[in-house]
mmCIF file of C-alpha atoms in Angstrom:
data_model
loop_
_atom_site.group_PDB
_atom_site.id
_atom_site.type_symbol
_atom_site.label_atom_id
_atom_site.label_comp_id
_atom_site.label_asym_id
_atom_site.label_seq_id
_atom_site.Cartn_x
_atom_site.Cartn_y
_atom_site.Cartn_z
ATOM 1 C CA MET A 1 132.879 95.565 89.658
ATOM 2 C CA SER A 2 131.998 92.620 88.664
ATOM 3 C CA ARG A 3 130.538 91.831 85.366
ATOM 4 C CA ASN A 4 126.770 91.413 86.111
ATOM 5 C CA ASP A 5 126.945 94.533 87.811
ATOM 6 C CA ALA A 6 128.742 96.975 85.085
ATOM 7 C CA ALA A 7 125.652 95.113 83.149
ATOM 8 C CA LEU A 8 122.373 95.491 85.726
ATOM 9 C CA ARG A 9 124.221 100.064 85.858
ATOM 10 C CA ALA A 10 123.950 99.921 82.023
ATOM 11 C CA LEU A 11 120.089 98.998 82.352
ATOM 12 C CA ILE A 12 119.121 100.143 85.271
ATOM 13 C CA ALA A 13 120.570 103.022 83.856
ATOM 14 C CA ALA A 14 118.661 102.728 80.176
ATOM 15 C CA GLU A 15 115.369 101.964 82.196
ATOM 16 C CA ALA A 16 115.496 104.963 84.362
ATOM 17 C CA GLU A 17 116.189 106.942 80.765
ATOM 18 C CA TYR A 18 113.126 105.050 78.654
ATOM 19 C CA ALA A 19 111.319 105.538 81.788
ATOM 20 C CA GLU A 20 112.423 109.741 81.880
ATOM 21 C CA ALA A 21 111.440 109.797 78.644
ATOM 22 C CA HIS A 22 108.243 109.200 78.334
ATOM 23 C CA ARG A 23 106.667 109.884 81.613
ATOM 24 C CA ASP A 24 104.014 111.713 79.966
ATOM 25 C CA ASP A 25 102.889 109.296 77.738
ATOM 26 C CA PRO A 26 99.862 108.261 78.684
ATOM 27 C CA LEU A 27 98.936 104.955 80.194
ATOM 28 C CA PRO A 28 98.589 101.575 77.655
ATOM 29 C CA ALA A 29 94.728 100.181 77.373
ATOM 30 C CA GLY A 30 93.609 98.227 80.741
ATOM 31 C CA ALA A 31 96.116 99.443 82.523
ATOM 32 C CA ARG A 32 95.160 101.324 86.068
ATOM 33 C CA ALA A 33 97.493 103.445 88.312
ATOM 34 C CA THR A 34 97.283 102.367 92.111
ATOM 35 C CA ARG A 35 99.059 103.562 95.256
ATOM 36 C CA PRO A 36 99.404 101.270 97.853
ATOM 37 C CA ASN A 37 101.461 103.098 100.204
ATOM 38 C CA ARG A 38 98.116 105.722 100.784
ATOM 39 C CA ALA A 39 95.377 105.448 102.392
ATOM 40 C CA LYS A 40 91.813 105.901 100.618
ATOM 41 C CA SER A 41 90.857 109.333 101.240
ATOM 42 C CA ALA A 42 87.418 111.328 100.894
ATOM 43 C CA MET A 43 86.645 114.121 98.441
ATOM 44 C CA PHE A 44 86.822 117.629 99.841
ATOM 45 C CA SER A 45 86.023 121.346 98.204
ATOM 46 C CA LEU A 46 86.383 125.083 98.407
ATOM 47 C CA ARG A 47 85.166 127.702 96.348
ATOM 48 C CA LEU A 48 88.351 130.591 95.628
ATOM 49 C CA ARG A 49 88.338 133.872 93.702
ATOM 50 C CA GLU A 50 90.017 133.889 90.005
ATOM 51 C CA ASP A 51 92.594 135.206 91.374
ATOM 52 C CA GLU A 52 93.363 133.296 94.337
ATOM 53 C CA LEU A 53 93.053 129.814 92.263
ATOM 54 C CA ALA A 54 95.608 131.439 89.271
ATOM 55 C CA GLY A 55 98.408 131.845 92.459
ATOM 56 C CA ILE A 56 97.981 128.115 93.378
ATOM 57 C CA HIS A 57 98.374 127.547 89.614
ATOM 58 C CA GLU A 58 101.442 129.878 89.340
ATOM 59 C CA LEU A 59 102.894 128.662 92.633
ATOM 60 C CA ALA A 60 102.580 124.637 90.875
ATOM 61 C CA MET A 61 104.117 124.985 87.869
ATOM 62 C CA ALA A 62 107.042 127.429 89.133
ATOM 63 C CA ALA A 63 107.298 124.056 91.791
ATOM 64 C CA ASP A 64 106.908 121.592 88.990
ATOM 65 C CA VAL A 65 104.103 120.095 90.796
ATOM 66 C CA PRO A 66 99.489 118.972 90.404
ATOM 67 C CA ALA A 67 97.761 122.153 92.034
ATOM 68 C CA SER A 68 95.968 119.658 94.009
ATOM 69 C CA ALA A 69 99.097 117.440 95.617
ATOM 70 C CA MET A 70 100.527 121.519 96.519
ATOM 71 C CA VAL A 71 97.221 122.291 98.073
ATOM 72 C CA ARG A 72 96.716 118.758 99.944
ATOM 73 C CA GLY A 73 100.592 119.689 101.577
ATOM 74 C CA TRP A 74 100.160 122.906 103.263
ATOM 75 C CA ILE A 75 96.546 121.171 104.314
ATOM 76 C CA ALA A 76 98.877 118.414 105.863
ATOM 77 C CA GLU A 77 101.291 121.601 106.881
ATOM 78 C CA ARG A 78 98.514 123.401 108.278
ATOM 79 C CA LEU A 79 96.630 120.817 110.192
ATOM 80 C CA ALA A 80 100.579 119.152 111.480
ATOM 81 C CA SER A 81 101.145 122.758 113.324
ATOM 82 C CA GLU A 82 97.733 123.220 115.020
ATOM 83 C CA ARG A 83 98.270 120.112 116.227
ATOM 84 C CA SER A 84 101.928 120.540 117.520
ATOM 85 C CA ALA A 85 99.846 124.254 119.455
ATOM 86 C CA SER A 86 97.128 122.531 120.593
ATOM 87 C CA ALA A 87 98.743 119.636 122.391
ATOM 88 C CA THR A 88 101.101 123.228 123.935
ATOM 89 C CA THR A 89 98.668 124.526 124.751
ATOM 90 C CA ALA A 90 96.757 122.076 126.543
ATOM 91 C CA ALA A 91 100.233 120.916 128.138
ATOM 92 C CA LEU A 92 100.588 124.651 129.166
ATOM 93 C CA ILE A 93 96.546 124.842 130.756
ATOM 94 C CA ASP A 94 97.742 121.262 133.212
ATOM 95 C CA ARG A 95 100.621 123.053 133.910
ATOM 96 C CA ILE A 96 99.119 126.017 134.561
ATOM 97 C CA GLU A 97 96.479 124.261 136.446
ATOM 98 C CA SER A 98 98.718 121.844 139.015
ATOM 99 C CA ASP A 99 100.811 125.037 139.883
ATOM 100 C CA VAL A 100 97.296 126.416 140.717
ATOM 101 C CA ARG A 101 96.661 123.963 143.250
ATOM 102 C CA ALA A 102 100.124 124.012 144.663
ATOM 103 C CA LEU A 103 99.511 127.598 145.143
ATOM 104 C CA ARG A 104 96.010 126.934 146.537
ATOM 105 C CA LYS A 105 96.852 124.070 149.480
ATOM 106 C CA SER A 106 100.568 126.461 150.210
ATOM 107 C CA VAL A 107 98.051 128.921 150.765
ATOM 108 C CA ALA A 108 95.157 127.248 153.116
ATOM 109 C CA SER A 109 98.726 125.965 154.957
#
């Protein structure tokens, strides 16, 4: 390892340590947070019983993630699951229809 590599690794380690120690500090005045890899999102609200909301907050705290991020993840997982199930169901229906056509053709012959 060259001297430059060692110096760079030390600098990166020091920056990482500083960033971790100050991760909850407020942003400097005038700074704007950005999420360049995210598409624009829309707001969706719903009503929950207090015990449901408390349960979500408890799980999120235990996972050390924001509650809204956890719920968004749940929704995204369910959407993916439903889309997959819909695609599987559609393929099964297509196959059954094809089999029925083949059976009708066979019976008609």
